[in-house]
PDB file of C-alpha atoms in Angstrom:
ATOM      1  CA  THR A   1     -69.805  36.076-186.239  1.00 41.00           C
ATOM      2  CA  THR A   2     -71.521  38.575-188.487  1.00 45.00           C
ATOM      3  CA  ASP A   3     -75.323  38.503-188.484  1.00 47.00           C
ATOM      4  CA  PRO A   4     -76.500  38.129-192.110  1.00 45.00           C
ATOM      5  CA  ASN A   5     -79.587  40.168-191.212  1.00 43.00           C
ATOM      6  CA  ASN A   6     -77.357  43.161-190.468  1.00 46.00           C
ATOM      7  CA  ASN A   7     -75.877  42.968-193.976  1.00 49.00           C
ATOM      8  CA  PHE A   8     -79.376  42.883-195.444  1.00 48.00           C
ATOM      9  CA  LEU A   9     -80.456  45.883-193.349  1.00 48.00           C
ATOM     10  CA  ILE A  10     -77.429  47.917-194.350  1.00 51.00           C
ATOM     11  CA  HIS A  11     -78.057  47.103-198.020  1.00 51.00           C
ATOM     12  CA  SER A  12     -81.765  48.001-197.640  1.00 50.00           C
ATOM     13  CA  PHE A  13     -81.059  51.361-196.041  1.00 50.00           C
ATOM     14  CA  HIS A  14     -78.528  52.235-198.730  1.00 51.00           C
ATOM     15  CA  SER A  15     -80.919  51.283-201.530  1.00 52.00           C
ATOM     16  CA  PHE A  16     -83.681  53.467-200.067  1.00 51.00           C
ATOM     17  CA  GLU A  17     -81.250  56.255-199.242  1.00 51.00           C
ATOM     18  CA  LYS A  18     -80.634  56.915-202.950  1.00 52.00           C
ATOM     19  CA  HIS A  19     -84.321  57.803-203.415  1.00 49.00           C
ATOM     20  CA  ILE A  20     -84.421  60.509-200.734  1.00 50.00           C
ATOM     21  CA  PRO A  21     -82.836  63.365-202.766  1.00 51.00           C
ATOM     22  CA  ILE A  22     -85.378  62.976-205.586  1.00 50.00           C
ATOM     23  CA  CYS A  23     -88.441  62.836-203.345  1.00 51.00           C
ATOM     24  CA  GLY A  24     -88.952  66.558-203.009  1.00 53.00           C
ATOM     25  CA  SER A  25     -91.300  66.347-200.023  1.00 57.00           C
ATOM     26  CA  LEU A  26     -91.356  65.197-196.443  1.00 56.00           C
ATOM     27  CA  LEU A  27     -94.356  62.996-197.219  1.00 60.00           C
ATOM     28  CA  CYS A  28     -92.339  61.153-199.825  1.00 61.00           C
ATOM     29  CA  VAL A  29     -89.406  60.765-197.426  1.00 62.00           C
ATOM     30  CA  ARG A  30     -91.848  59.467-194.812  1.00 63.00           C
ATOM     31  CA  GLN A  31     -93.226  56.968-197.329  1.00 65.00           C
ATOM     32  CA  ILE A  32     -89.747  55.739-198.226  1.00 64.00           C
ATOM     33  CA  PHE A  33     -88.894  55.406-194.532  1.00 62.00           C
ATOM     34  CA  SER A  34     -92.130  53.464-193.959  1.00 65.00           C
ATOM     35  CA  MET A  35     -91.263  51.118-196.823  1.00 65.00           C
ATOM     36  CA  CYS A  36     -87.810  50.568-195.396  1.00 63.00           C
ATOM     37  CA  ILE A  37     -89.245  49.680-192.004  1.00 63.00           C
ATOM     38  CA  TYR A  38     -91.804  47.411-193.649  1.00 61.00           C
ATOM     39  CA  TYR A  39     -89.199  45.523-195.671  1.00 61.00           C
ATOM     40  CA  CYS A  40     -86.831  45.184-192.734  1.00 62.00           C
ATOM     41  CA  THR A  41     -89.420  44.080-190.164  1.00 59.00           C
ATOM     42  CA  PRO A  42     -89.187  40.366-190.994  1.00 58.00           C
ATOM     43  CA  TYR A  43     -85.413  40.534-190.526  1.00 55.00           C
ATOM     44  CA  PHE A  44     -85.695  42.267-187.152  1.00 54.00           C
ATOM     45  CA  LEU A  45     -88.298  39.722-186.152  1.00 52.00           C
ATOM     46  CA  SER A  46     -86.041  36.935-187.369  1.00 51.00           C
ATOM     47  CA  SER A  47     -83.407  38.007-184.862  1.00 51.00           C
ATOM     48  CA  ILE A  48     -85.921  38.362-182.030  1.00 50.00           C
ATOM     49  CA  PHE A  49     -87.755  35.089-182.624  1.00 50.00           C
ATOM     50  CA  TYR A  50     -84.833  32.972-183.761  1.00 48.00           C
ATOM     51  CA  LYS A  51     -84.464  31.087-180.497  1.00 44.00           C
ATOM     52  CA  LYS A  52     -88.213  30.748-179.884  1.00 50.00           C
ATOM     53  CA  TYR A  53     -89.230  29.512-183.329  1.00 53.00           C
ATOM     54  CA  ASN A  54     -87.653  27.609-186.155  1.00 61.00           C
ATOM     55  CA  ILE A  55     -88.108  30.410-188.640  1.00 69.00           C
ATOM     56  CA  SER A  56     -86.095  29.084-191.541  1.00 82.00           C
ATOM     57  CA  ALA A  57     -89.458  28.289-193.148  1.00 84.00           C
ATOM     58  CA  ILE A  58     -90.479  31.935-192.799  1.00 89.00           C
ATOM     59  CA  ASP A  59     -87.181  33.092-194.257  1.00 89.00           C
ATOM     60  CA  LYS A  60     -87.763  30.774-197.214  1.00 90.00           C
ATOM     61  CA  ALA A  61     -91.313  32.070-197.655  1.00 93.00           C
ATOM     62  CA  VAL A  62     -90.239  35.723-197.510  1.00 93.00           C
ATOM     63  CA  GLU A  63     -87.435  35.073-199.985  1.00 93.00           C
ATOM     64  CA  TYR A  64     -89.865  33.246-202.274  1.00 95.00           C
ATOM     65  CA  VAL A  65     -92.236  36.248-202.219  1.00 94.00           C
ATOM     66  CA  ARG A  66     -89.379  38.637-202.981  1.00 93.00           C
ATOM     67  CA  GLU A  67     -88.265  36.516-205.938  1.00 94.00           C
ATOM     68  CA  HIS A  68     -91.729  35.702-207.333  1.00 94.00           C
ATOM     69  CA  TYR A  69     -93.904  38.704-206.402  1.00 92.00           C
ATOM     70  CA  LYS A  70     -94.613  39.456-210.067  1.00 92.00           C
ATOM     71  CA  GLU A  71     -96.004  35.958-210.581  1.00 91.00           C
ATOM     72  CA  SER A  72     -99.009  34.160-209.195  1.00 90.00           C
ATOM     73  CA  ILE A  73     -98.082  33.083-205.665  1.00 93.00           C
ATOM     74  CA  VAL A  74    -100.008  30.145-204.285  1.00 92.00           C
ATOM     75  CA  LEU A  75     -99.695  29.158-200.641  1.00 94.00           C
ATOM     76  CA  GLN A  76     -99.286  25.510-201.645  1.00 95.00           C
ATOM     77  CA  ASP A  77     -96.063  26.377-203.516  1.00 93.00           C
ATOM     78  CA  VAL A  78     -94.638  27.912-200.340  1.00 94.00           C
ATOM     79  CA  LEU A  79     -95.803  24.937-198.268  1.00 94.00           C
ATOM     80  CA  ASN A  80     -94.000  22.604-200.668  1.00 93.00           C
ATOM     81  CA  LEU A  81     -90.870  24.716-200.303  1.00 91.00           C
ATOM     82  CA  THR A  82     -90.968  24.777-196.507  1.00 89.00           C
ATOM     83  CA  ASN A  83     -92.287  21.250-195.841  1.00 89.00           C
ATOM     84  CA  TYR A  84     -94.725  22.619-193.236  1.00 90.00           C
ATOM     85  CA  SER A  85     -98.391  21.771-192.912  1.00 93.00           C
ATOM     86  CA  LYS A  86    -100.782  24.553-193.894  1.00 95.00           C
ATOM     87  CA  SER A  87    -102.046  25.154-190.355  1.00 95.00           C
ATOM     88  CA  HIS A  88     -98.556  25.154-188.790  1.00 92.00           C
ATOM     89  CA  PHE A  89     -97.104  27.443-191.466  1.00 93.00           C
ATOM     90  CA  ILE A  90    -100.002  29.922-191.235  1.00 94.00           C
ATOM     91  CA  LYS A  91     -99.669  30.153-187.455  1.00 92.00           C
ATOM     92  CA  LEU A  92     -95.882  30.429-187.540  1.00 91.00           C
ATOM     93  CA  PHE A  93     -95.928  33.048-190.317  1.00 91.00           C
ATOM     94  CA  ARG A  94     -98.455  35.154-188.451  1.00 91.00           C
ATOM     95  CA  ASP A  95     -96.568  34.820-185.141  1.00 88.00           C
ATOM     96  CA  VAL A  96     -93.294  35.900-186.718  1.00 87.00           C
ATOM     97  CA  THR A  97     -94.452  38.610-189.154  1.00 86.00           C
ATOM     98  CA  GLY A  98     -97.628  39.815-187.490  1.00 89.00           C
ATOM     99  CA  CYS A  99     -99.719  39.332-190.626  1.00 92.00           C
ATOM    100  CA  HIS A 100    -101.253  36.640-192.785  1.00 94.00           C
ATOM    101  CA  PHE A 101     -99.248  35.317-195.718  1.00 95.00           C
ATOM    102  CA  THR A 102    -101.604  36.762-198.357  1.00 94.00           C
ATOM    103  CA  GLU A 103    -101.525  40.132-196.604  1.00 94.00           C
ATOM    104  CA  TYR A 104     -97.719  40.068-196.659  1.00 95.00           C
ATOM    105  CA  VAL A 105     -97.694  39.248-200.390  1.00 95.00           C
ATOM    106  CA  ASN A 106    -100.147  42.061-201.153  1.00 95.00           C
ATOM    107  CA  LYS A 107     -98.247  44.589-199.027  1.00 93.00           C
ATOM    108  CA  TYR A 108     -94.969  43.676-200.686  1.00 94.00           C
ATOM    109  CA  ARG A 109     -96.498  43.984-204.158  1.00 95.00           C
ATOM    110  CA  ILE A 110     -98.147  47.316-203.336  1.00 95.00           C
ATOM    111  CA  GLU A 111     -94.941  48.781-201.924  1.00 92.00           C
ATOM    112  CA  ARG A 112     -93.029  47.719-205.037  1.00 93.00           C
ATOM    113  CA  ALA A 113     -95.812  49.028-207.295  1.00 94.00           C
ATOM    114  CA  ALA A 114     -95.713  52.358-205.430  1.00 93.00           C
ATOM    115  CA  LEU A 115     -92.080  52.789-206.444  1.00 92.00           C
ATOM    116  CA  ASP A 116     -92.985  52.162-210.093  1.00 93.00           C
ATOM    117  CA  LEU A 117     -95.830  54.664-209.831  1.00 93.00           C
ATOM    118  CA  LEU A 118     -93.330  57.256-208.630  1.00 91.00           C
ATOM    119  CA  TYR A 119     -90.334  56.497-210.813  1.00 91.00           C
ATOM    120  CA  THR A 120     -91.630  55.144-214.123  1.00 91.00           C
ATOM    121  CA  LYS A 121     -93.953  56.409-216.806  1.00 90.00           C
ATOM    122  CA  LYS A 122     -95.958  53.176-216.891  1.00 93.00           C
ATOM    123  CA  ASN A 123     -99.726  53.441-216.628  1.00 93.00           C
ATOM    124  CA  ILE A 124    -101.555  52.038-213.621  1.00 95.00           C
ATOM    125  CA  THR A 125    -102.980  49.022-215.459  1.00 95.00           C
ATOM    126  CA  GLU A 126     -99.522  48.030-216.667  1.00 96.00           C
ATOM    127  CA  ILE A 127     -98.059  48.401-213.174  1.00 96.00           C
ATOM    128  CA  ALA A 128    -100.903  46.398-211.622  1.00 95.00           C
ATOM    129  CA  THR A 129    -100.341  43.588-214.121  1.00 94.00           C
ATOM    130  CA  ASP A 130     -96.554  43.749-213.667  1.00 94.00           C
ATOM    131  CA  PHE A 131     -96.961  43.162-209.937  1.00 93.00           C
ATOM    132  CA  GLY A 132     -99.262  40.167-210.063  1.00 91.00           C
ATOM    133  CA  PHE A 133    -102.647  41.890-209.961  1.00 92.00           C
ATOM    134  CA  ASN A 134    -104.789  40.689-212.857  1.00 88.00           C
ATOM    135  CA  ASN A 135    -107.752  42.830-211.852  1.00 92.00           C
ATOM    136  CA  ILE A 136    -107.260  46.621-211.862  1.00 94.00           C
ATOM    137  CA  GLN A 137    -110.193  47.194-209.482  1.00 96.00           C
ATOM    138  CA  TYR A 138    -108.713  44.764-206.970  1.00 96.00           C
ATOM    139  CA  PHE A 139    -105.302  46.425-207.321  1.00 96.00           C
ATOM    140  CA  SER A 140    -106.837  49.861-206.727  1.00 96.00           C
ATOM    141  CA  ARG A 141    -108.792  48.650-203.689  1.00 96.00           C
ATOM    142  CA  VAL A 142    -105.764  46.949-202.109  1.00 96.00           C
ATOM    143  CA  PHE A 143    -103.539  49.919-202.941  1.00 95.00           C
ATOM    144  CA  LYS A 144    -105.963  52.329-201.264  1.00 94.00           C
ATOM    145  CA  GLU A 145    -106.248  50.027-198.236  1.00 93.00           C
ATOM    146  CA  TYR A 146    -102.488  50.070-197.650  1.00 91.00           C
ATOM    147  CA  MET A 147    -101.513  53.491-198.961  1.00 91.00           C
ATOM    148  CA  ASN A 148    -104.580  55.557-197.989  1.00 91.00           C
ATOM    149  CA  CYS A 149    -104.956  56.941-201.492  1.00 93.00           C
ATOM    150  CA  THR A 150    -105.689  55.653-204.971  1.00 94.00           C
ATOM    151  CA  PRO A 151    -102.855  54.667-207.301  1.00 95.00           C
ATOM    152  CA  LYS A 152    -103.716  57.666-209.504  1.00 93.00           C
ATOM    153  CA  GLN A 153    -103.536  60.083-206.542  1.00 92.00           C
ATOM    154  CA  PHE A 154    -100.255  58.536-205.470  1.00 92.00           C
ATOM    155  CA  GLN A 155     -98.791  58.783-208.963  1.00 89.00           C
ATOM    156  CA  LYS A 156     -99.960  62.389-209.346  1.00 87.00           C
ATOM    157  CA  ASN A 157     -98.907  63.649-205.903  1.00 84.00           C
ATOM    158  CA  GLY A 158     -95.828  61.491-205.439  1.00 71.00           C
ATOM    159  CA  SER A 159     -96.903  60.268-202.012  1.00 55.00           C
ATOM    160  CA  THR A 160     -99.810  59.355-199.775  1.00 51.00           C
ATOM    161  CA  LYS A 161    -102.136  61.956-198.339  1.00 50.00           C
TER     162      LYS A 161
END
């Protein structure tokens, strides 16, 4: 049988591949490659951990984040979706993805926002708001934490330092 994760990975690589010619720098290509690895990690982990854990709850949570990342995401909504207790879900999510749920949500939002910073003419405040950050200072702090530069530097230089 065909592994559905393989189809996702192939689609992901092709969607990132179209950005490579317009990058113009190795740093930008590196950033796109890093994003691709980041987005695909849960799917690689799904294959590795499938027999050890019941990860359908994690798949549901990841899918929920990908569909609702521009909205307010509350852990309780994901718990209702997965029918797991808070403590069990938190442990399982961390075991499978290697990060806390909130960290995953923030990373996903920042990576998506980074693409808008590069490929749209929106201002930083608008992008922050579009991706679920209601506080521009918080957005800037989280962005710098994950991307090693400010959103303005990223937008101006087209990549991280």
